[in-house]
Short mmCIF file of C-alpha atoms and ligand atoms in Angstrom, two decimals:
data_model
loop_
_atom_site.label_atom_id
_atom_site.label_comp_id
_atom_site.label_asym_id
_atom_site.label_seq_id
_atom_site.Cartn_x
_atom_site.Cartn_y
_atom_site.Cartn_z
CA MET A 1 0.00 0.00 0.00
CA TRP A 2 1.09 3.58 -0.49
CA ASN A 3 2.40 5.33 2.54
CA ILE A 4 0.27 8.44 2.00
CA GLU A 5 2.42 10.66 4.15
CA GLU A 6 5.57 9.64 2.25
CA PHE A 7 3.79 10.26 -1.06
CA VAL A 8 2.67 13.74 -0.03
CA GLY A 9 6.18 14.59 1.15
CA ALA A 10 7.90 13.27 -1.97
CA ALA A 11 5.38 14.85 -4.31
CA GLY A 12 5.91 18.18 -2.54
CA ILE A 13 9.65 17.82 -3.07
CA ALA A 14 9.12 17.00 -6.74
CA VAL A 15 6.96 20.08 -7.21
CA GLU A 16 9.48 22.31 -5.42
CA GLU A 17 12.40 21.02 -7.45
CA LEU A 18 10.49 21.20 -10.73
CA ALA A 19 9.36 24.73 -9.96
CA ALA A 20 12.96 25.80 -9.36
CA TYR A 21 14.04 23.97 -12.51
CA VAL A 22 11.46 25.59 -14.75
CA ASP A 23 12.10 28.98 -13.17
CA GLU A 24 15.86 28.93 -13.77
CA SER A 25 15.32 27.40 -17.21
CA GLN A 26 12.89 30.12 -18.29
CA ARG A 27 15.26 32.80 -17.12
CA GLY A 28 18.01 31.23 -19.20
CA ALA A 29 20.28 31.33 -16.17
CA VAL A 30 21.74 27.87 -16.80
CA PRO A 31 23.02 25.83 -19.80
CA VAL A 32 20.21 24.70 -22.09
CA LEU A 33 21.52 21.16 -22.30
CA ALA A 34 24.06 18.91 -20.66
CA ARG A 35 26.23 16.57 -22.68
CA ARG A 36 27.94 14.40 -20.10
CA PRO A 37 28.77 10.90 -21.35
CA PRO A 38 26.51 8.07 -20.12
CA GLY A 39 29.09 6.18 -18.04
CA GLU A 40 29.89 9.30 -16.07
CA LEU A 41 26.21 10.06 -15.66
CA ALA A 42 25.40 6.59 -14.36
CA ARG A 43 28.03 7.08 -11.68
CA LEU A 44 27.01 10.62 -10.87
CA LEU A 45 23.38 9.63 -10.39
CA GLY A 46 24.26 6.44 -8.53
CA LEU A 47 22.02 4.52 -10.90
CA ARG A 48 23.53 1.07 -10.34
CA GLU A 49 23.55 1.42 -6.56
CA TRP A 50 19.94 2.53 -6.48
CA ILE A 51 18.90 -0.33 -8.76
CA ALA A 52 20.81 -2.86 -6.70
CA GLU A 53 19.91 -1.65 -3.25
CA GLY A 54 16.75 0.48 -3.38
CA GLY A 55 15.98 2.46 -0.23
CA MET A 56 15.28 5.88 -1.77
CA THR A 57 13.90 8.37 0.76
CA PRO A 58 12.32 11.79 0.19
CA ASP A 59 15.59 13.55 1.07
CA ALA A 60 17.65 11.32 -1.19
CA PHE A 61 15.04 11.79 -3.89
CA ARG A 62 15.51 15.54 -3.72
CA GLU A 63 19.26 15.19 -4.30
CA PHE A 64 18.73 12.68 -7.05
CA LEU A 65 16.07 14.73 -8.83
CA ARG A 66 18.11 17.91 -8.66
CA CYS A 67 21.03 16.20 -10.36
CA PHE A 68 18.77 14.40 -12.83
CA LEU A 69 17.18 17.68 -13.91
CA ARG A 70 20.52 19.46 -14.15
CA GLU A 71 21.88 16.76 -16.48
CA GLY A 72 18.94 16.90 -18.90
CA THR A 73 17.69 19.18 -21.67
CA ARG A 74 15.65 22.25 -20.72
CA LEU A 75 12.66 22.79 -22.98
CA HIS A 76 11.57 25.94 -21.12
CA HIS A 77 14.92 27.61 -21.77
CA PRO A 78 14.90 30.57 -24.20
CA ALA A 79 17.83 29.00 -26.09
CA TYR A 80 15.99 25.69 -26.55
CA LEU A 81 15.48 25.93 -30.31
CA ALA A 82 15.85 22.32 -31.33
CA HIS A 83 13.28 19.59 -31.95
CA GLN A 84 9.53 20.19 -32.34
CA THR A 85 8.79 18.94 -28.87
CA ALA A 86 6.47 20.97 -26.68
CA SER A 87 7.75 23.26 -24.01
CA PRO A 88 5.11 21.76 -21.74
CA ASP A 89 2.59 23.86 -19.84
CA PHE A 90 1.83 22.94 -16.24
CA PRO A 91 -1.83 21.90 -16.56
CA ALA A 92 -0.73 19.08 -18.89
CA ALA A 93 2.06 18.21 -16.46
CA LEU A 94 -0.56 17.83 -13.73
CA ALA A 95 -2.45 15.46 -16.01
CA ASP A 96 0.70 13.33 -16.29
CA LEU A 97 0.84 13.16 -12.52
CA VAL A 98 -2.84 12.19 -12.32
CA HIS A 99 -2.32 9.46 -14.89
CA GLY A 100 0.77 8.23 -13.10
CA ALA A 101 -1.16 7.91 -9.86
CA THR A 102 -4.47 6.57 -11.18
CA ASN A 103 -3.44 4.61 -14.27
CA ASN A 104 -6.76 4.47 -16.04
CA PRO A 105 -5.84 2.97 -19.41
CA MET A 106 -9.14 3.88 -20.95
CA ALA A 107 -9.02 2.30 -24.38
CA ILE A 108 -11.95 0.40 -22.94
CA TYR A 109 -14.52 2.55 -21.20
CA GLU A 110 -14.74 0.41 -18.07
CA MET A 111 -11.05 1.20 -17.37
CA GLY A 112 -11.63 4.92 -17.00
CA ALA A 113 -14.97 6.47 -17.87
CA ALA A 114 -13.89 10.02 -17.05
CA ALA A 115 -10.63 9.77 -18.99
CA ALA A 116 -12.34 8.16 -21.97
CA THR A 117 -15.01 10.85 -22.05
CA ALA A 118 -12.37 13.59 -21.79
CA GLU A 119 -10.64 12.06 -24.84
CA PHE A 120 -13.94 11.87 -26.70
CA GLU A 121 -14.77 15.52 -26.05
CA VAL A 122 -11.24 16.71 -26.94
CA LEU A 123 -11.53 14.78 -30.21
CA ARG A 124 -14.94 16.30 -30.89
CA TRP A 125 -13.36 19.74 -30.45
CA MET A 126 -10.44 18.87 -32.76
CA LEU A 127 -12.79 17.47 -35.41
CA GLY A 128 -14.69 20.74 -35.32
CA LYS A 129 -11.48 22.70 -35.79
CA VAL A 130 -10.37 20.78 -38.89
CA GLY A 131 -13.87 20.90 -40.37
CA PHE A 132 -15.03 17.27 -39.97
CA PRO A 133 -18.48 17.66 -38.36
CA GLU A 134 -19.39 14.05 -39.17
CA GLY A 135 -15.92 12.74 -38.44
CA GLY A 136 -14.38 10.41 -35.92
CA GLY A 137 -11.04 10.23 -34.18
CA VAL A 138 -8.79 8.67 -31.65
CA LEU A 139 -5.72 9.74 -29.67
CA THR A 140 -2.55 7.69 -30.11
CA HIS A 141 0.95 7.68 -28.66
CA GLY A 142 2.48 9.92 -31.28
CA GLY A 143 2.25 11.15 -34.83
CA SER A 144 4.09 8.18 -36.30
CA LEU A 145 1.45 5.78 -34.99
CA ALA A 146 -1.21 8.27 -36.09
CA ASN A 147 0.15 8.22 -39.66
CA LEU A 148 0.21 4.40 -39.59
CA THR A 149 -3.39 4.34 -38.35
CA VAL A 150 -4.49 6.70 -41.12
CA MET A 151 -2.72 4.58 -43.75
CA LEU A 152 -4.57 1.51 -42.47
CA ALA A 153 -7.88 3.36 -42.80
CA ALA A 154 -6.98 4.49 -46.32
CA ARG A 155 -6.01 0.94 -47.26
CA ALA A 156 -9.32 -0.38 -45.94
CA ARG A 157 -11.17 2.10 -48.12
CA ALA A 158 -9.11 1.35 -51.25
CA VAL A 159 -9.06 -2.43 -50.74
CA PRO A 160 -11.71 -3.49 -48.21
CA ASP A 161 -10.61 -7.12 -48.10
CA ALA A 162 -6.90 -6.31 -47.59
CA TRP A 163 -7.27 -7.04 -43.87
CA ASP A 164 -8.02 -10.68 -44.66
CA GLU A 165 -6.48 -11.19 -48.05
CA GLY A 166 -3.34 -9.03 -47.88
CA VAL A 167 -2.37 -6.20 -50.19
CA PRO A 168 -2.56 -6.32 -53.98
CA GLY A 169 0.62 -5.38 -55.87
CA ASP A 170 -0.70 -2.35 -57.70
CA LEU A 171 -1.51 0.01 -54.80
CA VAL A 172 0.40 3.30 -54.74
CA VAL A 173 0.79 6.19 -52.30
CA LEU A 174 1.56 9.69 -53.61
CA ALA A 175 3.82 11.68 -51.30
CA PRO A 176 6.53 14.34 -51.61
CA PRO A 177 10.09 13.42 -50.56
CA SER A 178 9.67 16.03 -47.81
CA ALA A 179 6.99 13.90 -46.10
CA HIS A 180 7.86 12.75 -42.58
CA TYR A 181 9.67 9.41 -42.58
CA SER A 182 6.84 7.82 -40.61
CA VAL A 183 4.75 7.95 -43.80
CA SER A 184 7.19 5.87 -45.82
CA ARG A 185 7.65 3.54 -42.85
CA ALA A 186 3.90 3.05 -42.65
CA VAL A 187 3.85 2.12 -46.33
CA SER A 188 6.38 -0.64 -45.72
CA ILE A 189 4.77 -1.77 -42.47
CA LEU A 190 1.51 -2.16 -44.40
CA GLY A 191 3.23 -4.48 -46.82
CA LEU A 192 3.14 -2.22 -49.87
CA GLY A 193 6.90 -1.86 -50.10
CA GLN A 194 8.79 1.33 -50.82
CA ARG A 195 8.25 0.86 -54.55
CA ALA A 196 4.58 1.78 -53.93
CA ILE A 197 5.56 5.37 -53.14
CA VAL A 198 5.18 7.69 -56.11
CA PRO A 199 7.22 10.81 -55.29
CA LEU A 200 5.33 14.01 -56.05
CA ALA A 201 7.09 16.80 -57.92
CA THR A 202 8.15 19.62 -55.61
CA ASP A 203 9.53 23.12 -55.86
CA GLU A 204 13.08 23.91 -54.76
CA LEU A 205 11.92 24.21 -51.14
CA GLY A 206 10.33 20.76 -51.08
CA ARG A 207 6.71 21.91 -51.36
CA ILE A 208 4.38 19.84 -53.53
CA ASP A 209 4.10 21.49 -56.94
CA ALA A 210 0.32 21.55 -57.21
CA GLY A 211 0.58 22.40 -60.90
CA ARG A 212 2.49 19.19 -61.65
CA LEU A 213 0.45 16.47 -59.94
CA PRO A 214 0.94 13.16 -61.74
CA ASP A 215 -1.22 11.34 -64.23
CA VAL A 216 -2.77 8.54 -62.18
CA SER A 217 -4.88 6.91 -64.85
CA GLY A 218 -4.59 3.17 -64.57
CA LYS A 219 -3.11 3.37 -61.06
CA ARG A 220 -4.82 2.24 -57.85
CA VAL A 221 -4.04 5.17 -55.52
CA MET A 222 -4.41 4.44 -51.81
CA ALA A 223 -3.72 8.00 -50.63
CA LEU A 224 -2.02 11.29 -51.36
CA VAL A 225 -0.08 12.79 -48.45
CA ALA A 226 0.48 16.54 -48.05
CA GLY A 227 2.26 18.38 -45.26
CA ALA A 228 1.08 21.19 -43.01
CA CYS A 229 3.76 21.93 -42.30
CA ALA A 230 6.85 20.00 -43.51
CA THR A 231 9.05 18.89 -40.64
CA GLY A 232 12.28 20.15 -42.18
CA THR A 233 11.28 23.60 -43.36
CA GLY A 234 8.01 24.42 -41.60
CA LEU A 235 6.49 25.28 -44.98
CA HIS A 236 2.93 24.37 -45.98
CA ASP A 237 1.65 22.58 -49.06
CA ASP A 238 -1.20 24.12 -51.04
CA LEU A 239 -3.95 22.07 -49.39
CA ARG A 240 -6.85 23.60 -51.30
CA THR A 241 -5.53 22.95 -54.81
CA ILE A 242 -4.24 19.49 -53.92
CA GLY A 243 -7.43 18.65 -52.01
CA GLN A 244 -9.61 19.63 -54.96
CA TRP A 245 -7.47 17.54 -57.28
CA CYS A 246 -7.96 14.54 -54.98
CA ARG A 247 -11.70 15.15 -54.72
CA GLU A 248 -12.07 15.16 -58.50
CA ARG A 249 -10.36 11.77 -58.66
CA ASP A 250 -11.84 10.26 -55.50
CA ILE A 251 -8.36 9.90 -54.00
CA TRP A 252 -7.92 9.71 -50.22
CA PHE A 253 -6.34 13.02 -49.18
CA HIS A 254 -4.25 12.82 -46.02
CA VAL A 255 -2.94 16.01 -44.41
CA ASP A 256 -0.04 15.41 -42.05
CA ALA A 257 -0.60 18.42 -39.81
CA ALA A 258 1.25 16.94 -36.85
CA HIS A 259 3.04 20.21 -36.28
CA GLY A 260 0.91 22.81 -38.00
CA ALA A 261 -2.71 22.00 -37.13
CA SER A 262 -2.47 24.03 -33.94
CA ALA A 263 -2.29 27.17 -36.09
CA LEU A 264 -6.03 26.65 -36.63
CA LEU A 265 -6.39 28.23 -33.17
CA SER A 266 -4.77 31.49 -34.28
CA PRO A 267 -6.99 33.66 -36.51
CA GLU A 268 -3.81 35.30 -37.78
CA HIS A 269 -2.32 32.01 -39.00
CA SER A 270 -5.24 29.67 -39.67
CA GLY A 271 -5.12 30.61 -43.36
CA LEU A 272 -1.99 28.45 -43.65
CA LEU A 273 -4.31 25.47 -43.32
CA ASP A 274 -6.76 26.71 -45.94
CA GLY A 275 -8.34 23.66 -47.60
CA ILE A 276 -7.72 21.26 -44.70
CA GLU A 277 -11.45 20.60 -44.58
CA LEU A 278 -11.12 18.85 -47.97
CA ALA A 279 -9.02 16.14 -46.36
CA ASP A 280 -10.16 12.59 -45.69
CA SER A 281 -7.80 12.41 -42.74
CA VAL A 282 -5.62 14.67 -40.63
CA ILE A 283 -3.10 14.00 -37.89
CA TRP A 284 -2.44 16.56 -35.16
CA ASP A 285 0.22 16.27 -32.43
CA ALA A 286 -0.69 17.95 -29.17
CA HIS A 287 2.85 17.33 -27.89
CA LYS A 288 4.17 19.76 -30.46
CA MET A 289 2.23 23.02 -30.38
CA LEU A 290 -0.53 22.34 -27.80
CA ARG A 291 2.09 22.18 -25.06
CA THR A 292 1.54 18.69 -23.66
CA SER A 293 4.36 16.33 -22.81
CA ALA A 294 5.09 13.55 -25.30
CA LEU A 295 3.02 11.88 -26.51
CA ALA A 296 -0.53 12.79 -27.49
CA ALA A 297 -1.47 12.70 -31.16
CA ALA A 298 -4.88 12.79 -32.79
CA VAL A 299 -6.03 10.76 -35.78
CA LEU A 300 -9.00 12.56 -37.32
CA VAL A 301 -11.06 11.24 -40.24
CA ARG A 302 -13.83 12.86 -42.25
CA ARG A 303 -16.11 9.78 -42.14
CA GLU A 304 -16.20 8.11 -38.74
CA GLY A 305 -16.67 4.62 -40.23
CA ASP A 306 -13.35 4.84 -42.08
CA LEU A 307 -11.50 4.70 -38.78
CA ASP A 308 -13.45 1.74 -37.47
CA ALA A 309 -12.65 -0.09 -40.71
CA ALA A 310 -8.89 0.38 -40.23
CA PHE A 311 -8.41 -2.65 -38.00
CA GLN A 312 -11.09 -5.07 -39.16
CA GLN A 313 -13.07 -5.88 -42.21
CA GLU A 314 -16.50 -5.37 -40.66
CA ALA A 315 -16.65 -1.84 -39.31
CA SER A 316 -18.74 -1.40 -36.19
CA TYR A 317 -19.70 2.13 -35.35
CA LEU A 318 -18.94 3.74 -32.06
CA PHE A 319 -21.87 4.87 -30.01
CA TYR A 320 -21.54 7.47 -27.33
CA GLY A 321 -24.57 6.21 -25.51
CA ASP A 322 -25.57 5.01 -22.07
CA GLN A 323 -23.13 2.13 -22.22
CA GLY A 324 -20.03 4.18 -22.91
CA PHE A 325 -17.68 3.29 -25.79
CA ASP A 326 -14.43 1.47 -26.41
CA LEU A 327 -11.77 3.24 -28.47
CA ILE A 328 -9.59 0.13 -28.52
CA ASN A 329 -10.73 -0.88 -32.00
CA ARG A 330 -9.28 2.31 -33.46
CA THR A 331 -5.68 2.02 -32.32
CA VAL A 332 -2.55 -0.04 -32.72
CA GLU A 333 -2.17 0.17 -28.94
CA CYS A 334 -4.14 -2.08 -26.63
CA THR A 335 -3.39 -0.32 -23.34
CA LYS A 336 -2.98 3.41 -23.63
CA ALA A 337 -2.50 6.44 -21.40
CA GLU A 338 -5.00 9.12 -20.42
CA LEU A 339 -3.96 11.28 -23.34
CA GLY A 340 -7.15 13.32 -23.53
CA LEU A 341 -6.74 14.70 -20.03
CA LYS A 342 -3.44 16.39 -20.92
CA ILE A 343 -4.95 18.25 -23.84
CA PHE A 344 -8.14 18.95 -21.93
CA LEU A 345 -6.39 20.57 -18.96
CA ASN A 346 -4.31 22.86 -21.20
CA LEU A 347 -7.52 23.90 -22.95
CA ALA A 348 -9.40 24.29 -19.70
CA TRP A 349 -6.67 26.45 -18.21
CA ARG A 350 -5.60 28.56 -21.19
CA GLY A 351 -8.66 28.39 -23.39
CA GLU A 352 -8.59 27.90 -27.12
CA ARG A 353 -7.64 31.56 -27.32
CA GLY A 354 -4.66 31.21 -25.00
CA LEU A 355 -3.30 28.27 -26.98
CA GLY A 356 -3.85 30.16 -30.23
CA ASP A 357 -2.00 33.16 -28.79
CA TYR A 358 0.89 30.85 -27.89
CA VAL A 359 1.09 29.55 -31.48
CA ALA A 360 0.95 33.09 -32.87
CA ALA A 361 3.67 34.24 -30.48
CA GLN A 362 6.02 31.39 -31.46
CA TYR A 363 5.39 31.90 -35.17
CA GLY A 364 5.99 35.61 -34.64
CA THR A 365 9.28 35.05 -32.83
CA ALA A 366 10.51 32.79 -35.65
CA HIS A 367 9.62 35.50 -38.15
CA ARG A 368 11.58 38.00 -36.07
CA PHE A 369 14.61 35.76 -36.31
CA TRP A 370 14.37 35.93 -40.09
CA GLU A 371 13.96 39.72 -39.96
CA LEU A 372 16.97 40.13 -37.66
CA GLY A 373 19.20 37.72 -39.53
CA ARG A 374 18.54 38.12 -43.21
CA ASP A 375 20.56 41.31 -43.64
CA ARG A 376 23.51 40.16 -41.57
CA PRO A 377 26.61 39.43 -43.67
CA GLY A 378 27.30 35.74 -44.24
CA PHE A 379 23.79 34.57 -43.38
CA VAL A 380 21.52 32.94 -45.96
CA PHE A 381 17.81 32.38 -45.29
CA PRO A 382 16.39 30.36 -48.20
CA TYR A 383 12.76 31.37 -47.47
CA GLU A 384 10.57 33.56 -45.30
CA PRO A 385 9.31 31.34 -42.46
CA GLU A 386 5.61 30.47 -42.25
CA SER A 387 5.69 28.75 -38.88
CA ASN A 388 8.08 28.54 -35.92
CA ILE A 389 10.60 26.52 -37.96
CA VAL A 390 13.42 28.40 -39.73
CA CYS A 391 16.33 27.08 -41.81
CA PHE A 392 19.44 29.15 -42.47
CA ARG A 393 23.14 28.87 -43.25
CA TYR A 394 26.16 30.83 -42.21
CA GLY A 395 29.24 31.04 -44.40
CA THR A 396 30.43 28.07 -46.39
CA GLY A 397 31.82 25.96 -43.55
CA ASP A 398 30.43 22.69 -42.22
CA GLN A 399 27.05 23.61 -40.70
CA ALA A 400 26.82 20.37 -38.71
CA LEU A 401 30.16 21.15 -37.05
CA LEU A 402 28.97 24.66 -36.32
CA ARG A 403 25.90 23.21 -34.61
CA GLU A 404 28.09 20.92 -32.48
CA ARG A 405 30.15 23.90 -31.36
CA LEU A 406 27.10 25.88 -30.38
CA MET A 407 25.76 22.96 -28.40
CA ASP A 408 29.09 22.22 -26.71
CA SER A 409 29.05 25.77 -25.41
CA GLY A 410 25.77 24.91 -23.62
CA ARG A 411 24.38 28.20 -24.86
CA PHE A 412 22.11 27.04 -27.69
CA HIS A 413 20.31 23.88 -28.68
CA LEU A 414 19.37 23.79 -32.35
CA THR A 415 19.08 21.22 -35.12
CA SER A 416 20.02 20.98 -38.77
CA ALA A 417 18.19 19.89 -41.90
CA GLU A 418 18.99 19.22 -45.53
CA LEU A 419 17.38 21.53 -48.01
CA GLY A 420 17.96 20.93 -51.72
CA GLY A 421 20.84 18.64 -50.79
CA VAL A 422 22.55 21.33 -48.70
CA ARG A 423 22.90 21.10 -44.91
CA HIS A 424 21.30 24.06 -43.08
CA LEU A 425 21.05 25.06 -39.47
CA ARG A 426 17.45 24.85 -38.27
CA ILE A 427 15.67 26.40 -35.31
CA THR A 428 12.21 25.64 -33.94
CA VAL A 429 10.94 28.30 -31.55
CA MET A 430 9.09 26.30 -28.88
CA ALA A 431 9.74 28.09 -25.56
CA PRO A 432 7.69 31.17 -24.70
CA ALA A 433 10.85 32.57 -23.08
CA THR A 434 12.67 32.97 -26.41
CA ASP A 435 12.89 36.67 -27.23
CA ASP A 436 14.77 39.10 -29.48
CA LYS A 437 17.73 39.08 -27.11
CA THR A 438 18.03 35.29 -27.50
CA LEU A 439 17.81 35.60 -31.27
CA GLU A 440 20.45 38.32 -31.51
CA ALA A 441 22.71 36.30 -29.22
CA LEU A 442 22.26 33.25 -31.44
CA LEU A 443 23.12 35.23 -34.57
CA ASP A 444 26.21 36.60 -32.81
CA ALA A 445 27.26 33.15 -31.62
CA VAL A 446 26.80 31.62 -35.08
CA ALA A 447 28.99 34.34 -36.60
CA GLU A 448 31.54 33.87 -33.85
CA HIS A 449 31.77 30.07 -34.08
CA GLY A 450 31.41 29.82 -37.84
CA SER A 451 33.55 31.27 -40.56
CA PRO A 452 32.06 33.71 -43.05
CA GLY A 453 33.53 32.07 -46.14
CA GLY A 454 35.87 29.28 -47.13
CA SER A 455 36.42 26.38 -44.80
CA MET A 456 36.05 26.51 -41.04
CA GLU A 457 39.18 26.74 -38.97
CA ALA A 458 39.83 23.75 -36.79
C1 PLP B 1 6.67 15.22 -35.75
C2 PLP B 1 6.03 14.80 -37.00
C3 PLP B 1 5.58 13.49 -37.18
C4 PLP B 1 5.86 12.37 -36.19
O1 PLP B 1 5.26 12.55 -34.98
P1 PLP B 1 5.81 11.84 -33.64
O2 PLP B 1 4.81 12.26 -32.65
O3 PLP B 1 7.18 12.36 -33.41
O4 PLP B 1 5.79 10.36 -33.89
C5 PLP B 1 4.90 13.19 -38.35
N1 PLP B 1 4.70 14.14 -39.28
C6 PLP B 1 5.13 15.40 -39.15
C7 PLP B 1 4.86 16.41 -40.23
C8 PLP B 1 5.81 15.78 -38.00
O5 PLP B 1 6.24 17.05 -37.87
#
């Protein structure tokens, strides 16, 4: 049994330490990431001793947690500009604590009626936002599983007996090379093989060229995948033109909006998703721009029955009636976490408006970076950013090495991406604490660590 007093004490310590951690992170008073090697870390944290002997106490936990937090990566830090992972907000963090303590894996209603209903209502809200009033959805552990789930639903529509009989050899999926790798993985997992992917023509920035969509006569097309936005560049495909093209040919139109769907909450930016309502399916990651911890991703389909058909040949419809409902038939997972509660609490605390303001602020900060950097000597920005993702280069030296130097300094955490075969530095503005001062400091540091032309000095 839980010792309630010990739990209350330890939880209080966790909250105190986390509060101090987020506070110093937000103020940028500490390095944004630690890069100690694993052997050293195992010793520092006493991992083997704790595993072998147990006996943690609240006081020891405080010491352990403090060190654990110090040796990690700080997503609330203004200089955290790396992967598209949410800088989590505290209502969602509270939901993680609730789930950790209650463990209501509510894929079946009897295992957590309140959590299941919270998921259902969050999905209803998301379906409304993307323009699927008759649609259905489910939350999964991440966008990659969400893309796989969508591909299963699309396959069931194209070839209803594929679940029993396997896949015919002539199915194809149309996708740009800039699509997230989970799309091509899903194609192979489904048994189509990589040869089933027909690469769509793109412009020099990797966007689907909507004027050069392929001739598909004689082909059995399972789905066309467009991005909103592309992971690498943060740029959006022309959903309206592509969606209309799909409609005219009765082709399943999938919009991978894992990152960008949250812009639907910002009146200033929702136009980027213009045409999303033409989609047959959309995925939307809450653990990117809705500020929940990883993972909480939504699969949303225009026709509810399409999702129920994904995992069986005979679709049975979900009823939200007196008996409750089981979402288990819509997911790869059997047991799953209380994902809806995380999204719900962020919404309940901040409101749709507050979350939309967050998205607008991050997109705005990324745009500022472009404004501040584009006229600086040696910097190249290949496009004006549309979201909170920006690619750029400095000088002609090795950009990956430049990134390593910036990270070794502990001052900035950023990523890199290939664009037109050329390696670029890439930032994603996730933390609300990132401001003009951070951006200027980053530009200065890049110029300082890089070399303006020629090769980089050793
Ligand atoms: C992040 C991302 C994914 C994958 O989502 P995970 O939650 O990391 O599995 C898929 N598509 C796009 C466009 C993404 O940005």
